[in-house]
mmCIF file of C-alpha atoms and ligand atoms in Angstrom:
data_model
loop_
_atom_site.group_PDB
_atom_site.id
_atom_site.type_symbol
_atom_site.label_atom_id
_atom_site.label_comp_id
_atom_site.label_asym_id
_atom_site.label_seq_id
_atom_site.Cartn_x
_atom_site.Cartn_y
_atom_site.Cartn_z
ATOM 1 C CA UNK A 1 -167.336 -12.976 -34.357
ATOM 2 C CA UNK A 2 -165.251 -12.777 -37.544
ATOM 3 C CA UNK A 3 -163.093 -9.630 -37.369
ATOM 4 C CA UNK A 4 -163.903 -7.192 -40.153
ATOM 5 C CA UNK A 5 -162.437 -3.956 -41.517
ATOM 6 C CA UNK A 6 -165.106 -1.349 -40.790
ATOM 7 C CA UNK A 7 -164.988 2.069 -42.437
ATOM 8 C CA UNK A 8 -166.979 4.663 -40.479
ATOM 9 C CA UNK A 9 -167.667 8.144 -41.901
ATOM 10 C CA UNK A 10 -168.331 10.951 -39.459
ATOM 11 C CA UNK A 11 -166.129 8.874 -37.158
ATOM 12 C CA UNK A 12 -165.111 11.886 -35.077
ATOM 13 C CA UNK A 13 -168.721 12.724 -34.187
ATOM 14 C CA UNK A 14 -170.552 12.151 -30.936
ATOM 15 C CA UNK A 15 -172.466 9.062 -31.991
ATOM 16 C CA UNK A 16 -169.391 7.447 -33.499
ATOM 17 C CA UNK A 17 -167.657 7.589 -30.126
ATOM 18 C CA UNK A 18 -170.074 4.816 -29.136
ATOM 19 C CA UNK A 19 -170.059 3.097 -32.528
ATOM 20 C CA UNK A 20 -166.244 2.963 -32.700
ATOM 21 C CA UNK A 21 -165.967 1.723 -29.112
ATOM 22 C CA UNK A 22 -168.446 -1.140 -29.526
ATOM 23 C CA UNK A 23 -167.091 -2.268 -32.894
ATOM 24 C CA UNK A 24 -163.523 -2.239 -31.572
ATOM 25 C CA UNK A 25 -164.529 -4.180 -28.473
ATOM 26 C CA UNK A 26 -166.003 -6.860 -30.758
ATOM 27 C CA UNK A 27 -162.572 -7.209 -32.404
ATOM 28 C CA UNK A 28 -163.169 -5.258 -35.615
ATOM 29 C CA UNK A 29 -160.568 -2.949 -37.168
ATOM 30 C CA UNK A 30 -161.802 0.640 -37.347
ATOM 31 C CA UNK A 31 -161.149 2.916 -40.312
ATOM 32 C CA UNK A 32 -162.143 6.266 -38.837
ATOM 33 C CA UNK A 33 -162.923 8.770 -41.594
ATOM 34 C CA UNK A 34 -164.041 12.346 -41.086
ATOM 35 C CA UNK A 35 -163.939 15.773 -42.716
ATOM 36 C CA UNK A 36 -161.842 16.809 -39.735
ATOM 37 C CA UNK A 37 -158.625 14.753 -39.932
ATOM 38 C CA UNK A 38 -157.280 15.837 -36.542
ATOM 39 C CA UNK A 39 -160.551 14.767 -34.915
ATOM 40 C CA UNK A 40 -160.520 11.455 -36.846
ATOM 41 C CA UNK A 41 -157.001 10.858 -35.515
ATOM 42 C CA UNK A 42 -158.205 11.531 -31.977
ATOM 43 C CA UNK A 43 -161.090 9.066 -32.518
ATOM 44 C CA UNK A 44 -158.666 6.401 -33.762
ATOM 45 C CA UNK A 45 -156.324 7.095 -30.839
ATOM 46 C CA UNK A 46 -159.236 6.658 -28.399
ATOM 47 C CA UNK A 47 -159.871 3.195 -29.887
ATOM 48 C CA UNK A 48 -156.172 2.258 -29.718
ATOM 49 C CA UNK A 49 -155.931 3.492 -26.122
ATOM 50 C CA UNK A 50 -158.327 0.735 -25.036
ATOM 51 C CA UNK A 51 -156.549 -1.971 -27.026
ATOM 52 C CA UNK A 52 -158.432 -1.740 -30.327
ATOM 53 C CA UNK A 53 -157.049 -1.332 -33.840
ATOM 54 C CA UNK A 54 -157.859 1.861 -35.713
ATOM 55 C CA UNK A 55 -156.614 4.022 -38.568
ATOM 56 C CA UNK A 56 -157.598 7.614 -39.353
ATOM 57 C CA UNK A 57 -158.464 9.130 -42.719
ATOM 58 C CA UNK A 58 -159.789 12.403 -44.026
ATOM 59 C CA UNK A 59 -162.821 12.398 -46.297
ATOM 60 C CA UNK A 60 -165.417 14.805 -47.585
ATOM 61 C CA UNK A 61 -168.379 12.635 -48.541
ATOM 62 C CA UNK A 62 -169.664 15.408 -50.839
ATOM 63 C CA UNK A 63 -166.570 14.995 -53.017
ATOM 64 C CA UNK A 64 -166.149 11.842 -55.140
ATOM 65 C CA UNK A 65 -162.413 12.449 -55.542
ATOM 66 C CA UNK A 66 -161.935 12.676 -51.780
ATOM 67 C CA UNK A 67 -163.778 9.336 -51.383
ATOM 68 C CA UNK A 68 -161.507 7.802 -54.046
ATOM 69 C CA UNK A 69 -158.400 9.031 -52.211
ATOM 70 C CA UNK A 70 -159.690 7.646 -48.909
ATOM 71 C CA UNK A 71 -160.425 4.296 -50.575
ATOM 72 C CA UNK A 72 -156.818 4.135 -51.832
ATOM 73 C CA UNK A 73 -155.449 5.069 -48.388
ATOM 74 C CA UNK A 74 -157.688 2.480 -46.669
ATOM 75 C CA UNK A 75 -156.550 -0.189 -49.117
ATOM 76 C CA UNK A 76 -152.907 0.675 -48.370
ATOM 77 C CA UNK A 77 -153.604 0.440 -44.640
ATOM 78 C CA UNK A 78 -155.694 -2.741 -44.388
ATOM 79 C CA UNK A 79 -156.187 -4.201 -47.888
ATOM 80 C CA UNK A 80 -159.990 -4.189 -48.061
ATOM 81 C CA UNK A 81 -163.140 -2.643 -46.611
ATOM 82 C CA UNK A 82 -165.739 -5.190 -45.444
ATOM 83 C CA UNK A 83 -168.262 -2.850 -43.849
ATOM 84 C CA UNK A 84 -169.236 0.785 -44.422
ATOM 85 C CA UNK A 85 -171.049 2.726 -41.707
ATOM 86 C CA UNK A 86 -172.385 5.967 -43.185
ATOM 87 C CA UNK A 87 -172.654 8.208 -40.119
ATOM 88 C CA UNK A 88 -171.383 11.566 -41.461
ATOM 89 C CA UNK A 89 -174.284 13.980 -41.271
ATOM 90 C CA UNK A 90 -175.288 17.583 -40.739
ATOM 91 C CA UNK A 91 -178.411 19.063 -39.186
ATOM 92 C CA UNK A 92 -179.153 22.510 -40.596
ATOM 93 C CA UNK A 93 -181.807 24.020 -38.323
ATOM 94 C CA UNK A 94 -183.472 26.041 -41.088
ATOM 95 C CA UNK A 95 -187.181 26.301 -41.735
ATOM 96 C CA UNK A 96 -188.552 26.418 -45.265
ATOM 97 C CA UNK A 97 -188.383 30.226 -45.519
ATOM 98 C CA UNK A 98 -184.758 30.337 -44.350
ATOM 99 C CA UNK A 99 -183.428 27.898 -46.951
ATOM 100 C CA UNK A 100 -182.003 28.710 -50.336
ATOM 101 C CA UNK A 101 -181.106 26.135 -52.977
ATOM 102 C CA UNK A 102 -177.519 25.914 -51.771
ATOM 103 C CA UNK A 103 -178.327 25.235 -48.100
ATOM 104 C CA UNK A 104 -180.984 22.638 -48.965
ATOM 105 C CA UNK A 105 -178.678 20.919 -51.451
ATOM 106 C CA UNK A 106 -175.814 20.961 -48.949
ATOM 107 C CA UNK A 107 -177.866 18.904 -46.467
ATOM 108 C CA UNK A 108 -178.879 16.438 -49.178
ATOM 109 C CA UNK A 109 -175.269 16.354 -50.365
ATOM 110 C CA UNK A 110 -173.844 15.265 -47.010
ATOM 111 C CA UNK A 111 -176.719 13.139 -45.662
ATOM 112 C CA UNK A 112 -178.006 11.425 -48.818
ATOM 113 C CA UNK A 113 -175.726 11.824 -51.841
ATOM 114 C CA UNK A 114 -172.670 11.173 -49.623
ATOM 115 C CA UNK A 115 -173.868 7.703 -48.538
ATOM 116 C CA UNK A 116 -174.903 6.975 -52.150
ATOM 117 C CA UNK A 117 -171.351 7.793 -53.310
ATOM 118 C CA UNK A 118 -169.794 5.713 -50.510
ATOM 119 C CA UNK A 119 -172.013 2.729 -51.303
ATOM 120 C CA UNK A 120 -171.272 2.973 -55.014
ATOM 121 C CA UNK A 121 -167.553 3.159 -54.290
ATOM 122 C CA UNK A 122 -167.273 0.312 -51.776
ATOM 123 C CA UNK A 123 -169.881 -2.298 -52.773
ATOM 124 C CA UNK A 124 -168.070 -3.633 -55.903
ATOM 125 C CA UNK A 125 -165.225 -5.006 -53.728
ATOM 126 C CA UNK A 126 -167.740 -6.482 -51.271
ATOM 127 C CA UNK A 127 -169.673 -8.115 -54.130
ATOM 128 C CA UNK A 128 -166.450 -9.525 -55.577
ATOM 129 C CA UNK A 129 -165.601 -11.101 -52.206
ATOM 130 C CA UNK A 130 -169.190 -12.297 -51.673
ATOM 131 C CA UNK A 131 -169.644 -10.589 -48.285
ATOM 132 C CA UNK A 132 -170.288 -7.068 -47.115
ATOM 133 C CA UNK A 133 -172.400 -4.858 -44.871
ATOM 134 C CA UNK A 134 -173.686 -1.325 -45.387
ATOM 135 C CA UNK A 135 -175.109 0.436 -42.321
ATOM 136 C CA UNK A 136 -176.677 3.838 -42.903
ATOM 137 C CA UNK A 137 -177.276 6.076 -39.904
ATOM 138 C CA UNK A 138 -180.633 7.602 -40.761
ATOM 139 C CA UNK A 139 -182.956 9.202 -38.156
ATOM 140 C CA UNK A 140 -186.467 9.239 -36.773
ATOM 141 C CA UNK A 141 -186.593 12.580 -38.639
ATOM 142 C CA UNK A 142 -186.851 10.461 -41.803
ATOM 143 C CA UNK A 143 -189.757 8.470 -40.379
ATOM 144 C CA UNK A 144 -192.079 11.241 -39.173
ATOM 145 C CA UNK A 145 -192.527 14.858 -40.199
ATOM 146 C CA UNK A 146 -189.786 17.031 -38.696
ATOM 147 C CA UNK A 147 -189.334 20.802 -38.266
ATOM 148 C CA UNK A 148 -186.204 21.091 -40.440
ATOM 149 C CA UNK A 149 -187.142 19.961 -43.955
ATOM 150 C CA UNK A 150 -183.667 19.466 -45.450
ATOM 151 C CA UNK A 151 -182.727 17.048 -42.664
ATOM 152 C CA UNK A 152 -186.090 15.256 -42.831
ATOM 153 C CA UNK A 153 -185.957 14.863 -46.615
ATOM 154 C CA UNK A 154 -182.339 13.697 -46.605
ATOM 155 C CA UNK A 155 -182.941 11.064 -43.918
ATOM 156 C CA UNK A 156 -186.198 9.809 -45.490
ATOM 157 C CA UNK A 157 -184.263 9.536 -48.744
ATOM 158 C CA UNK A 158 -181.474 7.628 -47.010
ATOM 159 C CA UNK A 159 -183.934 5.160 -45.474
ATOM 160 C CA UNK A 160 -185.607 4.494 -48.809
ATOM 161 C CA UNK A 161 -182.263 4.283 -50.611
ATOM 162 C CA UNK A 162 -181.463 1.559 -48.066
ATOM 163 C CA UNK A 163 -184.646 -0.411 -48.829
ATOM 164 C CA UNK A 164 -184.174 -0.033 -52.559
ATOM 165 C CA UNK A 165 -180.576 -1.234 -52.686
ATOM 166 C CA UNK A 166 -181.493 -4.742 -51.559
ATOM 167 C CA UNK A 167 -182.671 -5.192 -55.140
ATOM 168 C CA UNK A 168 -179.337 -4.044 -56.599
ATOM 169 C CA UNK A 169 -177.438 -6.216 -54.123
ATOM 170 C CA UNK A 170 -179.650 -9.293 -54.565
ATOM 171 C CA UNK A 171 -177.767 -12.553 -54.024
ATOM 172 C CA UNK A 172 -174.392 -10.863 -53.550
ATOM 173 C CA UNK A 173 -173.796 -11.545 -49.849
ATOM 174 C CA UNK A 174 -173.970 -7.804 -49.167
ATOM 175 C CA UNK A 175 -176.756 -6.521 -46.926
ATOM 176 C CA UNK A 176 -177.792 -2.912 -46.457
ATOM 177 C CA UNK A 177 -179.666 -1.593 -43.441
ATOM 178 C CA UNK A 178 -180.490 1.698 -41.779
ATOM 179 C CA UNK A 179 -180.485 2.564 -38.086
ATOM 180 C CA UNK A 180 -182.903 5.346 -37.158
ATOM 181 C CA UNK A 181 -181.860 6.783 -33.803
ATOM 182 C CA UNK A 182 -184.067 9.011 -31.698
ATOM 183 C CA UNK A 183 -182.485 11.452 -29.243
ATOM 184 C CA UNK A 184 -178.893 10.339 -28.700
ATOM 185 C CA UNK A 185 -176.504 11.889 -26.201
ATOM 186 C CA UNK A 186 -174.308 13.864 -28.645
ATOM 187 C CA UNK A 187 -173.539 17.569 -29.196
ATOM 188 C CA UNK A 188 -175.986 17.539 -32.161
ATOM 189 C CA UNK A 189 -178.915 17.505 -29.719
ATOM 190 C CA UNK A 190 -179.973 20.859 -28.284
ATOM 191 C CA UNK A 191 -180.840 21.300 -24.605
ATOM 192 C CA UNK A 192 -184.491 22.063 -25.292
ATOM 193 C CA UNK A 193 -184.970 18.642 -26.938
ATOM 194 C CA UNK A 194 -183.123 16.800 -24.140
ATOM 195 C CA UNK A 195 -185.365 18.462 -21.554
ATOM 196 C CA UNK A 196 -188.488 17.109 -23.234
ATOM 197 C CA UNK A 197 -187.321 13.492 -23.358
ATOM 198 C CA UNK A 198 -188.873 12.299 -20.034
ATOM 199 C CA UNK A 199 -192.275 13.685 -21.106
ATOM 200 C CA UNK A 200 -192.243 12.604 -24.768
ATOM 201 C CA UNK A 201 -190.180 9.408 -24.936
ATOM 202 C CA UNK A 202 -191.755 6.324 -23.297
ATOM 203 C CA UNK A 203 -188.392 5.023 -22.033
ATOM 204 C CA UNK A 204 -187.805 8.490 -20.482
ATOM 205 C CA UNK A 205 -184.128 8.508 -21.385
ATOM 206 C CA UNK A 206 -181.643 9.976 -23.819
ATOM 207 C CA UNK A 207 -179.974 7.167 -25.778
ATOM 208 C CA UNK A 208 -176.321 6.324 -25.150
ATOM 209 C CA UNK A 209 -174.207 6.310 -28.379
ATOM 210 C CA UNK A 210 -172.969 2.827 -27.408
ATOM 211 C CA UNK A 211 -176.528 1.518 -27.862
ATOM 212 C CA UNK A 212 -176.266 2.487 -31.537
ATOM 213 C CA UNK A 213 -172.817 0.864 -31.611
ATOM 214 C CA UNK A 214 -174.261 -2.327 -30.128
ATOM 215 C CA UNK A 215 -176.849 -2.563 -32.901
ATOM 216 C CA UNK A 216 -174.230 -1.854 -35.584
ATOM 217 C CA UNK A 217 -172.082 -4.630 -34.092
ATOM 218 C CA UNK A 218 -175.041 -7.031 -34.213
ATOM 219 C CA UNK A 219 -175.761 -6.123 -37.848
ATOM 220 C CA UNK A 220 -172.209 -7.149 -38.747
ATOM 221 C CA UNK A 221 -172.549 -10.515 -37.006
ATOM 222 C CA UNK A 222 -173.593 -13.713 -38.764
ATOM 223 C CA UNK A 223 -176.752 -13.816 -36.640
ATOM 224 C CA UNK A 224 -177.964 -10.734 -38.536
ATOM 225 C CA UNK A 225 -177.381 -12.127 -42.018
ATOM 226 C CA UNK A 226 -181.107 -12.183 -42.842
ATOM 227 C CA UNK A 227 -181.704 -8.590 -41.763
ATOM 228 C CA UNK A 228 -181.681 -6.683 -45.037
ATOM 229 C CA UNK A 229 -183.348 -3.460 -46.167
ATOM 230 C CA UNK A 230 -184.505 -2.744 -42.624
ATOM 231 C CA UNK A 231 -185.063 0.671 -41.077
ATOM 232 C CA UNK A 232 -184.291 -0.138 -37.444
ATOM 233 C CA UNK A 233 -185.750 2.306 -34.931
ATOM 234 C CA UNK A 234 -183.762 2.959 -31.751
ATOM 235 C CA UNK A 235 -185.924 5.713 -30.330
ATOM 236 C CA UNK A 236 -187.289 4.578 -26.960
ATOM 237 C CA UNK A 237 -190.751 4.385 -28.524
ATOM 238 C CA UNK A 238 -190.826 8.081 -29.462
ATOM 239 C CA UNK A 239 -192.328 7.570 -32.928
ATOM 240 C CA UNK A 240 -194.483 4.603 -31.997
ATOM 241 C CA UNK A 241 -197.511 6.163 -30.328
ATOM 242 C CA UNK A 242 -200.419 8.500 -30.957
ATOM 243 C CA UNK A 243 -199.163 12.017 -30.212
ATOM 244 C CA UNK A 244 -202.518 13.626 -29.269
ATOM 245 C CA UNK A 245 -202.392 11.914 -25.938
ATOM 246 C CA UNK A 246 -201.112 12.854 -22.509
ATOM 247 C CA UNK A 247 -199.221 10.101 -20.723
ATOM 248 C CA UNK A 248 -201.073 8.732 -17.665
HETATM 249 N N1 NAD B 301 -177.423 12.918 -32.265
HETATM 250 C C1 NAD B 301 -178.618 12.440 -32.469
HETATM 251 O O1 NAD B 301 -179.494 12.469 -31.596
HETATM 252 C C2 NAD B 301 -178.951 11.811 -33.797
HETATM 253 C C3 NAD B 301 -180.217 11.247 -33.961
HETATM 254 C C4 NAD B 301 -180.529 10.628 -35.159
HETATM 255 C C5 NAD B 301 -179.588 10.562 -36.160
HETATM 256 N N2 NAD B 301 -178.362 11.128 -36.000
HETATM 257 C C6 NAD B 301 -177.403 10.990 -37.100
HETATM 258 O O2 NAD B 301 -176.259 10.315 -36.607
HETATM 259 C C7 NAD B 301 -175.100 10.705 -37.336
HETATM 260 C C8 NAD B 301 -174.021 11.153 -36.357
HETATM 261 O O3 NAD B 301 -174.534 12.250 -35.619
HETATM 262 P P1 NAD B 301 -173.773 12.914 -34.393
HETATM 263 O O4 NAD B 301 -174.790 13.254 -33.396
HETATM 264 O O5 NAD B 301 -172.609 12.087 -34.030
HETATM 265 O O6 NAD B 301 -173.311 14.282 -35.079
HETATM 266 P P2 NAD B 301 -171.910 15.038 -34.970
HETATM 267 O O7 NAD B 301 -172.172 16.400 -35.525
HETATM 268 O O8 NAD B 301 -171.336 14.907 -33.600
HETATM 269 O O9 NAD B 301 -170.985 14.212 -35.986
HETATM 270 C C9 NAD B 301 -171.074 14.302 -37.371
HETATM 271 C C10 NAD B 301 -169.682 14.089 -37.951
HETATM 272 O O10 NAD B 301 -169.798 14.117 -39.385
HETATM 273 C C11 NAD B 301 -168.678 14.808 -39.888
HETATM 274 N N3 NAD B 301 -168.993 15.368 -41.208
HETATM 275 C C12 NAD B 301 -169.820 16.398 -41.491
HETATM 276 N N4 NAD B 301 -169.812 16.649 -42.818
HETATM 277 C C13 NAD B 301 -168.978 15.730 -43.366
HETATM 278 C C14 NAD B 301 -168.552 15.487 -44.696
HETATM 279 N N5 NAD B 301 -168.969 16.236 -45.725
HETATM 280 N N6 NAD B 301 -167.699 14.463 -44.918
HETATM 281 C C15 NAD B 301 -167.234 13.707 -43.885
HETATM 282 N N7 NAD B 301 -167.593 13.909 -42.605
HETATM 283 C C16 NAD B 301 -168.449 14.913 -42.356
HETATM 284 C C17 NAD B 301 -168.396 15.919 -38.858
HETATM 285 O O11 NAD B 301 -167.067 16.402 -38.961
HETATM 286 C C18 NAD B 301 -168.693 15.198 -37.550
HETATM 287 O O12 NAD B 301 -167.529 14.618 -36.992
HETATM 288 C C19 NAD B 301 -175.563 11.812 -38.287
HETATM 289 O O13 NAD B 301 -175.792 11.252 -39.559
HETATM 290 C C20 NAD B 301 -176.858 12.283 -37.661
HETATM 291 O O14 NAD B 301 -177.721 12.838 -38.625
HETATM 292 C C21 NAD B 301 -178.026 11.764 -34.840
#
């Protein structure tokens, strides 16, 4: 596989532990970016400890200037960004009545406007070089109705942003895809949800973050060059069946 420079936002999070590990194992250079610089440095160190190459950066994806600064720092470190994985995200467990404008907009700001800003910032260089990959970490919460509307709306928006951008990026060599994970083994998932997995998810298991990393690695490979605008479910079948049904 051709080694690429892969910029991952939210790189200090639970899912990115698996994403960073798999990408590094495939020989890619990791640019680990997170709001929490110390945690991004720990993530990069974890990659280096197993023989990978990684650099750490701070970024707030809700702030265009912060993205610009990170871009400059990444360019200093490795020269160019070939792949962006938009994994930074927040889950605000508020129901409709608990939200105000600011809390709803905050979720959209991190989960939807953030990836938009990242894509706008990094695709021109990819287009110029004739090759690039955007991987957006969406969610099954963007595919079905979901109890927390800001998260659901932001992820549905991210998935449809993904589909729509294939038109903008037509013929450029840059593909854009979304991964929609189900219940992944990270701190974001509460115990009550984990407990229900064997009853509600046909594979009866919580997903390992490395499974998401494996798919991201495949999407970067040449074998995936015709996968574009896809919303790829990794949910153990959770969203695929008729819910008013008790398993046999
Ligand atoms: N855990 C799951 O089961 C699950 C399922 C589906 C989708 N997802 C999505 O996967 C992604 C990763 O989730 P996770 O479980 O690792 O969550 P996590 O909370 O462990 O990690 C999220 C990371 O994003 C960073 N972050 C938050 N706001 C940021 C900002 N403004 N700028 C830059 N970084 C910021 C945090 O510091 C954190 O390190 C998220 O987009 C989440 O919505 C998670």
